[in-house]
Amino acid sequence: MNTALTEIIPEEVINRLIDQAFEEDIGRGDVTTEAIIDEQAQAEATWTARGQGTIAGVTIARQVFIRLDPDIQWSPRVEEGEEVSPDSDILAMRGRVRALLTAERIALNMVQRMSGIATKTRQFVEAVKEFDAQILDTRKTVPGLRLLDKYAVKAGGGQNHRLGLYDMAMIKDNHIIAAGTIEQAVQKVRNRHPELKIEVETTTIRQVEEALSARADIIMLDNMSAAAMRKAVELIKDQAKTEASGNITLERVREIAETGVDYISVGALTHSVDAFDISQNLQQLK
Amino acid sequence: MNTALTEIIPEEVINRLIDQAFEEDIGRGDVTTEAIIDEQAQAEATWTARGQGTIAGVTIARQVFIRLDPDIQWSPRVEEGEEVSPDSDILAMRGRVRALLTAERIALNMVQRMSGIATKTRQFVEAVKEFDAQILDTRKTVPGLRLLDKYAVKAGGGQNHRLGLYDMAMIKDNHIIAAGTIEQAVQKVRNRHPELKIEVETTTIRQVEEALSARADIIMLDNMSAAAMRKAVELIKDQAKTEASGNITLERVREIAETGVDYISVGALTHSVDAFDISQNLQQLK
């Protein structure tokens, strides 16, 4: 993955996130650094990986430091989506010590979350690599971070599901109950949004048949056993794409991929994130 | 904990977070729900815990649903900070079906993160309950969520460390190198901010002695062995507060509390959060 997130996420989204982080973390100022560190003092700093994982978000870290030192010299040592081993360098930078210290936590908070997501995604992707199944994210993100989280999933080798409630239709149990049947639910959405793909959530083979005859584009097999999924995939063949969903764990994901589903969506990629440990070290500080 | 977060977090912070969540999740609209669900249709919905844990953030969920249905009837079944068991009800609400479905994920995303933080905090608090040590959070939060995260830590029985770089001074290794000595570093900060508490990060007993003679308010014992911490606590007595820090795990926290430290700060409370599983179910849907 060669694409920097600052090229694919709107600048105002990134700027707003950084604004908020500065407001809540720095506020009136970094009282300690401002009292002690000379305004003109310069130093070099490196970021070092503390474990094995996949890096994402280094390009946003640069935007954070640049806010405090526009002249910072920036030398990333890895590309977005690259795997690193413990003690390997992630980036080096040279600039004002005040900027390096004051922006450190904000930048690390962002990159550690994003790299945590990329690392977990890569684990799922690796677990199913013998199969055709793609690992997808979900809408289980925290407010404001949707685009960063989804970028990190791609950095880890996953694919993005819909961005929100607006760019794809997803017909769930309550929609089906309200519409009467799957057929009627699909028809209502198709009449209103002929341009959008329609996914139908199913939990039984009976519902899979209904979704098929309603010509759903994607059929979600929700919380089904592997045996039921295999049967559903057999039935659907190439008439629709299939998505396995519901409490997908690293332990279960291989068995699910074996059923032949096209996609496996994993909420935990973004709702339960282990920060990837990175440390910042200063050199040449006088 | 009886305090709703909407009473202690500025209204504009909460509104901004909800604005952003709506923008990224709903955007132009919930295409599925709008095509299928009648605008006037009403239903009752409940939230059910899927595990054992501590609930935080239900009051922000209400603000989310109210955006789409100002007349929603809201019946929380738990107080903020209350422990719940699997299958127990968290809240019930009655209102427009469209609002219940469209706001569901946004509200759950917030409350599941906050309850995940409260649940993990409670585990740490319980592990050290025989001792005087307080569990503290850190600045390892993601942009925009600092106040929510810190509220959730309190709901779990923890205490808040400084909010950011502005409301307390924290003298770390690079500050000490730049100032020359701990004594000089403390003096510089005290001259500039006599109103603020000063914490000094130490990694050796030698540094603890220096921090003591500089009259630091809080002395951080960073990444020390339990034996070194015990020695430091003995040395410091009541001359300063002590804070244990650095890769504190649930396995190690009891041993650390035994050393007699006043505070134990745990980055993982907010940097590595397992979402607490909650499901929303609709009743009386026609």
Coordinates of C-alpha atoms in Angstrom, one line a residue:
Chain A
M1 CA 0.0 0.0 0.0
N2 CA 1.7 3.1 -1.2
T3 CA -1.2 5.5 -0.8
A4 CA -0.8 8.0 2.1
L5 CA -3.9 8.6 4.0
T6 CA -3.6 12.4 3.5
E7 CA -4.2 11.7 -0.2
I8 CA -7.4 9.7 0.2
I9 CA -9.1 11.2 3.3
P10 CA -10.5 14.7 2.9
E11 CA -8.1 17.3 4.3
E12 CA -10.8 18.9 6.4
V13 CA -11.5 15.5 8.2
I14 CA -7.8 15.2 9.1
N15 CA -7.5 18.8 10.1
R16 CA -10.6 18.6 12.3
L17 CA -9.3 15.5 14.1
I18 CA -6.0 17.2 14.7
D19 CA -7.7 20.4 15.9
Q20 CA -9.7 18.4 18.4
A21 CA -6.7 16.4 19.6
F22 CA -4.7 19.7 20.1
E23 CA -7.6 21.3 21.9
E24 CA -8.1 18.5 24.4
D25 CA -4.4 17.5 24.9
I26 CA -2.6 20.8 24.7
G27 CA -5.3 23.4 25.5
R28 CA -3.6 26.5 26.9
G29 CA -0.2 25.0 26.3
D30 CA 2.3 22.3 27.3
V31 CA 3.2 23.9 30.7
T32 CA 6.2 21.6 31.3
T33 CA 7.9 21.8 28.0
E34 CA 7.4 25.6 27.6
A35 CA 8.9 26.2 31.0
I36 CA 12.0 24.1 30.4
I37 CA 12.8 23.7 26.7
D38 CA 14.3 26.5 24.8
E39 CA 12.2 27.7 21.9
Q40 CA 14.9 27.3 19.3
A41 CA 16.4 24.0 20.6
Q42 CA 16.5 21.3 17.9
A43 CA 16.8 17.5 18.1
E44 CA 16.4 14.4 16.2
A45 CA 13.8 11.8 17.2
T46 CA 13.0 8.3 16.2
W47 CA 9.9 6.1 16.5
T48 CA 10.7 2.5 17.3
A49 CA 8.3 -0.5 17.1
R50 CA 8.0 -2.4 20.4
G51 CA 6.4 -5.5 18.8
Q52 CA 5.7 -7.3 15.5
G53 CA 3.0 -5.6 13.5
T54 CA 1.7 -3.6 10.6
I55 CA 2.1 0.1 10.5
A56 CA -0.6 2.5 9.4
G57 CA -1.1 6.3 9.9
V58 CA 2.5 7.6 9.7
T59 CA 1.3 10.1 7.2
I60 CA -1.1 11.6 9.7
A61 CA 1.7 11.8 12.4
R62 CA 3.6 14.1 10.0
Q63 CA 0.5 16.4 9.8
V64 CA 0.5 16.5 13.6
F65 CA 4.1 17.5 14.1
I66 CA 4.0 20.0 11.2
R67 CA 1.4 22.0 13.1
L68 CA 4.0 22.8 15.7
D69 CA 7.1 22.9 13.5
P70 CA 6.4 23.6 9.8
D71 CA 10.1 23.1 9.0
I72 CA 10.3 19.6 10.5
Q73 CA 12.5 17.2 8.5
W74 CA 10.6 14.0 8.0
S75 CA 12.1 10.6 7.2
P76 CA 9.6 7.7 7.3
R77 CA 11.4 4.3 7.4
V78 CA 8.4 2.3 6.5
E79 CA 5.6 2.5 4.0
E80 CA 2.0 2.5 5.1
G81 CA 0.9 -1.2 5.5
E82 CA 4.5 -2.4 5.9
E83 CA 5.2 -5.1 8.5
V84 CA 7.7 -4.3 11.2
S85 CA 9.6 -6.4 13.7
P86 CA 10.4 -5.4 17.4
D87 CA 13.0 -2.7 17.7
S88 CA 12.8 -1.6 14.1
D89 CA 12.6 2.0 13.2
I90 CA 9.4 3.4 12.0
L91 CA 10.4 7.0 11.3
A92 CA 13.0 9.6 12.1
M93 CA 12.5 13.4 12.3
R94 CA 14.4 16.5 13.1
G95 CA 13.0 19.7 14.3
R96 CA 12.2 21.8 17.3
V97 CA 12.4 19.9 20.6
R98 CA 9.3 21.7 21.8
A99 CA 7.3 20.4 18.8
L100 CA 8.8 16.9 19.2
L101 CA 7.7 16.7 22.8
T102 CA 4.4 18.5 22.8
A103 CA 3.0 16.6 19.7
E104 CA 4.4 13.2 20.7
R105 CA 1.4 11.8 22.5
I106 CA -1.2 13.0 20.0
A107 CA 0.7 11.5 17.1
L108 CA 1.4 8.3 18.9
N109 CA -2.2 7.9 20.0
M110 CA -3.4 8.1 16.4
V111 CA -0.7 5.9 14.9
Q112 CA -0.9 3.3 17.7
R113 CA -4.6 2.9 17.2
M114 CA -4.3 2.7 13.4
S115 CA -1.4 0.3 13.5
G116 CA -3.3 -1.8 16.0
I117 CA -6.2 -2.1 13.5
A118 CA -3.8 -2.9 10.6
T119 CA -2.0 -5.5 12.7
K120 CA -5.2 -7.3 13.7
T121 CA -6.6 -7.1 10.2
R122 CA -3.4 -8.7 8.8
Q123 CA -3.8 -11.6 11.3
F124 CA -7.3 -12.3 9.9
V125 CA -6.1 -11.8 6.3
E126 CA -3.2 -14.3 6.9
A127 CA -5.5 -16.8 8.5
V128 CA -7.6 -17.1 5.3
K129 CA -5.0 -16.5 2.7
E130 CA -5.4 -20.0 1.1
F131 CA -9.0 -19.1 0.3
D132 CA -10.7 -16.5 -1.8
A133 CA -12.5 -14.8 1.1
Q134 CA -11.8 -11.1 1.7
I135 CA -11.8 -9.6 5.2
L136 CA -14.1 -6.6 5.6
D137 CA -14.5 -4.0 8.3
T138 CA -17.9 -2.8 9.7
R139 CA -19.5 0.4 11.0
K140 CA -18.4 -0.4 14.5
T141 CA -16.0 2.5 14.8
V142 CA -15.9 5.4 17.3
P143 CA -17.2 8.9 16.4
G144 CA -14.9 10.9 14.1
L145 CA -12.5 8.0 13.4
R146 CA -14.5 6.1 10.7
L147 CA -12.2 7.1 7.8
L148 CA -9.0 6.6 9.7
D149 CA -10.1 3.2 10.9
K150 CA -11.2 2.1 7.4
Y151 CA -7.9 3.3 6.0
A152 CA -6.0 1.2 8.6
V153 CA -8.0 -1.9 7.6
K154 CA -6.9 -1.4 4.1
A155 CA -3.3 -1.0 5.2
G156 CA -3.6 -4.4 6.9
G157 CA -4.8 -6.0 3.7
G158 CA -8.5 -5.9 4.4
Q159 CA -11.3 -4.4 2.3
N160 CA -13.8 -1.8 3.2
H161 CA -17.5 -2.5 3.6
R162 CA -19.9 0.4 3.1
L163 CA -18.8 3.7 4.7
G164 CA -22.1 4.4 6.3
L165 CA -25.9 4.1 6.0
Y166 CA -25.9 6.1 2.8
D167 CA -23.7 4.3 0.3
M168 CA -25.2 0.8 0.2
A169 CA -28.5 -0.7 1.4
M170 CA -28.5 -3.3 4.1
I171 CA -31.8 -5.0 4.8
K172 CA -31.9 -6.4 8.3
D173 CA -34.5 -8.4 10.4
N174 CA -36.5 -5.3 11.4
H175 CA -36.7 -4.0 7.9
I176 CA -38.0 -7.4 6.7
I177 CA -40.6 -7.5 9.5
A178 CA -41.8 -4.0 8.6
A179 CA -41.9 -4.6 4.8
G180 CA -43.6 -8.0 5.3
T181 CA -41.2 -10.1 3.2
I182 CA -37.6 -9.9 1.9
E183 CA -39.0 -9.6 -1.6
Q184 CA -41.0 -6.5 -0.7
A185 CA -38.2 -5.0 1.3
V186 CA -35.8 -5.3 -1.6
Q187 CA -38.3 -3.9 -4.0
K188 CA -38.9 -0.9 -1.9
V189 CA -35.2 -0.1 -1.7
R190 CA -34.6 -0.8 -5.4
N191 CA -37.5 1.5 -6.5
R192 CA -36.0 4.3 -4.4
H193 CA -32.3 3.7 -5.0
P194 CA -31.7 1.8 -8.2
E195 CA -28.1 2.9 -8.2
L196 CA -27.2 1.2 -4.9
K197 CA -26.1 -2.3 -4.1
I198 CA -28.5 -4.1 -1.8
E199 CA -27.4 -6.6 0.8
V200 CA -29.9 -8.8 2.7
E201 CA -29.2 -10.2 6.2
T202 CA -30.2 -13.8 6.5
T203 CA -30.1 -16.3 9.3
T204 CA -31.7 -19.4 7.7
I205 CA -31.6 -21.2 4.4
R206 CA -35.2 -20.3 3.9
Q207 CA -34.2 -16.6 4.0
V208 CA -31.3 -17.2 1.7
E209 CA -33.8 -18.6 -0.9
E210 CA -36.0 -15.5 -0.5
A211 CA -33.0 -13.1 -0.8
L212 CA -31.9 -15.0 -4.0
S213 CA -35.3 -14.8 -5.6
A214 CA -35.4 -11.1 -4.7
R215 CA -32.1 -10.7 -6.6
A216 CA -30.1 -9.3 -3.7
D217 CA -26.5 -8.2 -4.7
I218 CA -25.0 -9.5 -1.5
I219 CA -26.4 -12.1 0.9
M220 CA -25.2 -11.9 4.5
L221 CA -25.1 -15.2 6.3
D222 CA -25.4 -14.0 9.9
N223 CA -24.4 -16.1 12.8
M224 CA -24.8 -19.3 10.8
S225 CA -22.9 -22.6 11.5
A226 CA -20.2 -23.5 9.0
A227 CA -22.4 -26.3 7.8
A228 CA -25.3 -23.9 7.1
M229 CA -22.9 -21.4 5.4
R230 CA -21.6 -24.2 3.1
K231 CA -25.1 -25.1 2.1
A232 CA -26.0 -21.4 1.5
V233 CA -22.9 -20.8 -0.7
E234 CA -23.8 -24.0 -2.7
L235 CA -27.3 -22.7 -3.2
I236 CA -26.3 -19.1 -4.1
K237 CA -23.4 -20.0 -6.5
D238 CA -22.7 -16.9 -8.7
Q239 CA -26.2 -15.4 -8.3
A240 CA -25.0 -13.1 -5.5
K241 CA -22.0 -12.3 -3.4
T242 CA -21.9 -13.9 0.1
E243 CA -20.8 -12.3 3.4
A244 CA -20.2 -14.2 6.6
S245 CA -20.9 -12.1 9.7
G246 CA -21.4 -12.4 13.5
N247 CA -18.8 -12.9 16.2
I248 CA -16.0 -13.9 13.8
T249 CA -12.9 -14.7 15.8
L250 CA -9.3 -15.5 14.7
E251 CA -10.0 -19.1 15.9
R252 CA -13.1 -19.5 13.7
V253 CA -12.2 -17.5 10.6
R254 CA -10.4 -20.2 8.7
E255 CA -13.3 -22.6 9.0
I256 CA -15.6 -19.9 7.8
A257 CA -13.4 -19.1 4.8
E258 CA -13.4 -22.8 3.9
T259 CA -17.1 -22.6 3.3
G260 CA -16.5 -20.6 0.1
V261 CA -18.0 -17.2 1.2
D262 CA -16.8 -14.1 -0.7
Y263 CA -16.5 -11.8 2.3
I264 CA -16.0 -12.1 6.1
S265 CA -16.8 -9.0 8.1
V266 CA -15.2 -8.6 11.4
G267 CA -16.4 -5.9 13.9
A268 CA -13.5 -6.5 16.3
L269 CA -11.1 -5.0 13.7
T270 CA -12.3 -1.5 14.8
H271 CA -14.5 -2.0 17.9
S272 CA -11.8 -3.7 20.0
V273 CA -8.4 -2.4 19.2
D274 CA -5.1 -3.2 20.9
A275 CA -2.8 -0.2 20.5
F276 CA 0.4 -1.2 18.7
D277 CA 3.3 -0.2 21.0
I278 CA 5.6 2.4 19.6
S279 CA 8.1 4.5 21.5
Q280 CA 9.6 7.9 20.7
N281 CA 13.2 8.6 21.5
L282 CA 15.1 11.9 21.3
Q283 CA 18.8 12.1 20.2
Q284 CA 21.3 14.9 20.2
L285 CA 19.4 16.7 22.9
K286 CA 21.7 19.2 24.6
Chain B
M1 CA -21.8 7.1 40.3
N2 CA -25.0 9.1 39.9
T3 CA -23.6 11.8 37.6
A4 CA -24.7 11.8 34.0
L5 CA -21.9 12.6 31.6
T6 CA -24.1 15.2 30.0
E7 CA -23.9 17.1 33.3
I8 CA -20.1 17.1 33.5
I9 CA -18.9 17.2 29.9
P10 CA -19.4 20.5 28.1
E11 CA -22.5 20.3 25.9
E12 CA -20.6 21.5 22.9
V13 CA -18.1 18.6 23.2
I14 CA -21.0 16.1 23.2
N15 CA -22.8 17.8 20.4
R16 CA -19.7 17.9 18.2
L17 CA -19.1 14.2 18.7
I18 CA -22.6 13.4 17.8
D19 CA -22.5 15.7 14.8
Q20 CA -19.4 13.9 13.5
A21 CA -20.9 10.5 14.1
F22 CA -24.0 11.5 12.2
E23 CA -22.1 13.0 9.4
E24 CA -19.9 9.9 8.9
D25 CA -22.5 7.2 9.5
I26 CA -25.7 8.7 8.2
G27 CA -24.5 11.3 5.7
R28 CA -27.2 11.8 3.1
G29 CA -29.5 9.4 4.9
D30 CA -30.2 5.9 6.0
V31 CA -31.2 4.6 2.5
T32 CA -32.6 1.3 3.8
T33 CA -34.7 2.5 6.6
E34 CA -36.1 5.5 4.8
A35 CA -37.2 3.3 1.9
I36 CA -38.9 0.7 4.1
I37 CA -40.0 2.1 7.4
D38 CA -43.0 4.3 7.7
E39 CA -42.2 7.8 9.0
Q40 CA -44.8 7.6 11.8
A41 CA -44.2 4.0 12.9
Q42 CA -43.5 3.6 16.6
A43 CA -41.9 0.8 18.5
E44 CA -40.3 -0.1 21.8
A45 CA -36.6 -1.1 21.9
T46 CA -34.4 -2.6 24.6
W47 CA -30.7 -2.8 25.1
T48 CA -29.4 -6.0 26.6
A49 CA -26.0 -6.8 28.0
R50 CA -24.2 -9.7 26.3
G51 CA -21.7 -10.2 29.1
Q52 CA -20.7 -9.2 32.6
G53 CA -19.5 -5.7 32.9
T54 CA -19.8 -2.1 34.0
I55 CA -22.0 0.3 32.0
A56 CA -21.0 3.9 31.1
G57 CA -22.4 6.3 28.6
V58 CA -26.1 5.6 28.6
T59 CA -26.7 9.3 29.0
I60 CA -24.9 10.0 25.8
A61 CA -27.0 7.4 24.0
R62 CA -30.1 9.3 24.9
Q63 CA -28.7 12.5 23.3
V64 CA -28.0 10.5 20.1
F65 CA -31.6 9.1 19.8
I66 CA -33.1 12.5 20.7
R67 CA -31.5 14.0 17.6
L68 CA -33.8 11.8 15.4
D69 CA -36.8 11.7 17.7
P70 CA -37.2 14.5 20.2
D71 CA -40.2 12.8 21.7
I72 CA -38.5 9.5 22.5
Q73 CA -39.5 8.0 25.9
W74 CA -36.4 7.0 27.7
S75 CA -36.2 4.4 30.5
P76 CA -32.7 3.6 31.6
R77 CA -32.6 0.4 33.7
V78 CA -29.1 1.0 35.1
E79 CA -27.2 3.9 36.5
E80 CA -23.9 5.0 35.1
G81 CA -21.2 2.8 36.6
E82 CA -23.5 0.0 37.5
E83 CA -22.4 -3.6 37.0
V84 CA -24.6 -5.8 34.8
S85 CA -24.8 -9.5 34.2
P86 CA -25.3 -11.3 30.9
D87 CA -28.9 -10.8 29.4
S88 CA -29.8 -8.0 31.8
D89 CA -31.6 -5.0 30.4
I90 CA -29.6 -1.7 30.1
L91 CA -32.4 0.5 28.9
A92 CA -35.8 0.6 27.2
M93 CA -37.0 3.3 24.9
R94 CA -40.1 4.0 22.8
G95 CA -40.2 6.2 19.8
R96 CA -40.1 6.3 16.0
V97 CA -38.8 3.1 14.4
R98 CA -36.7 5.1 12.0
A99 CA -34.9 6.9 14.8
L100 CA -34.4 3.6 16.7
L101 CA -32.9 1.9 13.7
T102 CA -30.9 4.8 12.2
A103 CA -29.3 5.9 15.5
E104 CA -28.7 2.4 16.8
R105 CA -25.1 1.9 15.6
I106 CA -23.9 5.4 16.6
A107 CA -25.3 5.1 20.1
L108 CA -24.0 1.5 20.5
N109 CA -20.5 2.4 19.2
M110 CA -20.2 5.1 21.9
V111 CA -21.7 3.1 24.8
Q112 CA -19.8 -0.1 23.9
R113 CA -16.5 1.7 24.0
M114 CA -17.3 3.6 27.2
S115 CA -18.6 0.4 28.9
G116 CA -15.5 -1.5 27.7
I117 CA -13.3 1.1 29.4
A118 CA -15.5 1.1 32.6
T119 CA -15.4 -2.7 32.7
K120 CA -11.6 -2.9 32.3
T121 CA -11.1 -0.2 34.9
R122 CA -13.3 -2.1 37.4
Q123 CA -11.1 -5.2 36.9
F124 CA -8.0 -3.2 37.9
V125 CA -9.9 -1.5 40.8
E126 CA -11.1 -4.8 42.1
A127 CA -7.6 -6.4 41.8
V128 CA -6.2 -3.7 44.2
K129 CA -9.2 -3.2 46.5
E130 CA -7.3 -4.4 49.6
F131 CA -4.8 -1.7 49.2
D132 CA -4.9 2.1 49.2
A133 CA -3.7 2.5 45.6
Q134 CA -6.0 4.4 43.2
I135 CA -6.2 3.4 39.5
L136 CA -5.6 6.3 37.2
D137 CA -6.0 6.8 33.4
T138 CA -3.5 8.4 31.1
R139 CA -3.5 10.7 28.0
K140 CA -3.5 7.6 25.8
T141 CA -6.9 8.3 24.2
V142 CA -7.9 8.8 20.6
P143 CA -8.7 12.3 19.2
G144 CA -12.0 13.8 20.3
L145 CA -12.7 11.1 23.0
R146 CA -10.6 12.2 25.9
L147 CA -13.5 13.5 28.1
L148 CA -15.7 10.5 27.3
D149 CA -12.9 8.1 28.0
K150 CA -12.0 9.8 31.3
Y151 CA -15.7 9.8 32.3
A152 CA -15.8 6.1 31.6
V153 CA -12.8 5.5 33.8
K154 CA -14.5 7.2 36.7
A155 CA -17.7 5.1 36.1
G156 CA -15.5 2.0 36.5
G157 CA -14.2 3.3 39.9
G158 CA -10.9 4.7 38.7
Q159 CA -9.6 8.3 39.1
N160 CA -8.6 10.8 36.4
H161 CA -5.0 11.8 35.9
R162 CA -4.4 15.2 34.4
L163 CA -6.6 16.0 31.4
G164 CA -3.9 17.2 29.2
L165 CA -0.5 19.0 29.0
Y166 CA -2.0 22.2 30.5
D167 CA -3.5 21.3 33.9
M168 CA -0.5 19.7 35.6
A169 CA 3.2 19.6 35.0
M170 CA 5.0 16.3 34.3
I171 CA 8.8 16.4 34.1
K172 CA 10.1 13.5 32.0
D173 CA 13.6 12.3 31.0
N174 CA 14.0 14.8 28.1
H175 CA 13.0 17.7 30.2
I176 CA 15.5 16.7 32.9
I177 CA 18.3 16.4 30.3
A178 CA 17.4 19.8 28.8
A179 CA 17.3 21.5 32.2
G180 CA 20.4 19.8 33.5
T181 CA 19.0 18.4 36.8
I182 CA 15.6 17.5 38.3
E183 CA 16.1 20.3 40.7
Q184 CA 16.5 22.9 37.9
A185 CA 13.6 21.4 35.9
V186 CA 11.2 21.6 38.9
Q187 CA 12.4 25.1 39.6
K188 CA 11.7 26.4 36.1
V189 CA 8.2 25.0 36.1
R190 CA 7.5 26.2 39.6
N191 CA 8.6 29.8 38.7
R192 CA 6.4 29.8 35.7
H193 CA 3.3 28.0 37.2
P194 CA 3.3 28.2 41.0
E195 CA -0.4 27.2 40.9
L196 CA 0.2 23.8 39.3
K197 CA 1.1 20.4 40.8
I198 CA 4.4 19.1 39.5
E199 CA 5.1 15.4 38.9
V200 CA 8.5 14.1 38.2
E201 CA 9.2 10.8 36.3
T202 CA 11.9 8.7 37.9
T203 CA 13.4 5.4 37.0
T204 CA 16.1 5.0 39.7
I205 CA 16.3 5.6 43.5
R206 CA 18.9 8.2 42.8
Q207 CA 16.3 10.2 40.8
V208 CA 13.7 9.6 43.5
E209 CA 16.0 11.3 46.0
E210 CA 16.5 14.2 43.6
A211 CA 12.8 14.6 43.0
L212 CA 12.2 14.6 46.8
S213 CA 14.8 17.3 47.5
A214 CA 13.2 19.3 44.6
R215 CA 9.9 19.0 46.5
A216 CA 7.9 17.4 43.6
D217 CA 4.2 16.9 44.5
I218 CA 4.0 13.5 42.8
I219 CA 6.9 11.2 42.0
M220 CA 6.3 8.7 39.2
L221 CA 8.1 5.4 39.6
D222 CA 8.4 4.4 36.0
N223 CA 9.0 0.8 34.9
M224 CA 10.6 -0.1 38.3
S225 CA 10.6 -3.5 39.8
A226 CA 8.3 -4.1 42.8
A227 CA 11.4 -4.2 45.0
A228 CA 12.6 -0.8 43.8
M229 CA 9.1 0.7 44.2
R230 CA 8.9 -0.5 47.8
K231 CA 12.3 1.1 48.5
A232 CA 11.1 4.3 46.9
V233 CA 7.8 4.4 48.8
E234 CA 9.7 3.9 52.0
L235 CA 12.1 6.8 51.2
I236 CA 9.3 9.2 50.1
K237 CA 6.9 8.5 53.0
D238 CA 4.5 11.4 53.1
Q239 CA 6.8 13.9 51.4
A240 CA 5.1 13.3 48.0
K241 CA 2.5 11.2 46.4
T242 CA 3.8 8.2 44.4
E243 CA 2.6 6.9 41.1
A244 CA 3.5 3.5 39.6
S245 CA 3.6 3.6 35.8
G246 CA 4.7 1.6 32.8
N247 CA 3.2 -1.6 31.3
I248 CA 0.9 -2.2 34.2
T249 CA -1.1 -5.4 33.5
L250 CA -3.9 -7.1 35.5
E251 CA -1.5 -9.8 36.4
R252 CA 1.1 -7.4 37.9
V253 CA -1.2 -4.7 39.4
R254 CA -1.8 -6.4 42.8
E255 CA 2.0 -6.8 43.4
I256 CA 2.4 -3.2 42.6
A257 CA -0.3 -2.0 44.9
E258 CA 1.3 -4.0 47.7
T259 CA 4.4 -1.7 47.5
G260 CA 2.3 1.0 49.0
V261 CA 2.1 3.4 46.0
D262 CA -0.7 6.0 46.1
Y263 CA -1.6 5.8 42.4
I264 CA -1.2 3.2 39.6
S265 CA -1.7 4.6 36.0
V266 CA -2.8 2.2 33.3
G267 CA -2.6 3.3 29.7
A268 CA -4.4 0.2 28.5
L269 CA -7.7 1.4 30.1
T270 CA -8.1 3.7 27.1
H271 CA -5.5 2.8 24.5
S272 CA -6.6 -0.9 24.2
V273 CA -10.4 -1.1 24.7
D274 CA -12.5 -4.2 24.2
A275 CA -16.0 -3.1 23.3
F276 CA -18.6 -4.3 25.8
D277 CA -21.1 -6.3 23.8
I278 CA -24.7 -4.9 23.9
S279 CA -27.5 -5.7 21.6
Q280 CA -30.6 -3.7 20.6
N281 CA -33.9 -5.4 20.1
L282 CA -37.2 -4.0 18.8
Q283 CA -40.5 -5.0 20.1
Q284 CA -44.1 -4.3 19.0
L285 CA -42.9 -3.7 15.5
K286 CA -45.9 -4.0 13.1

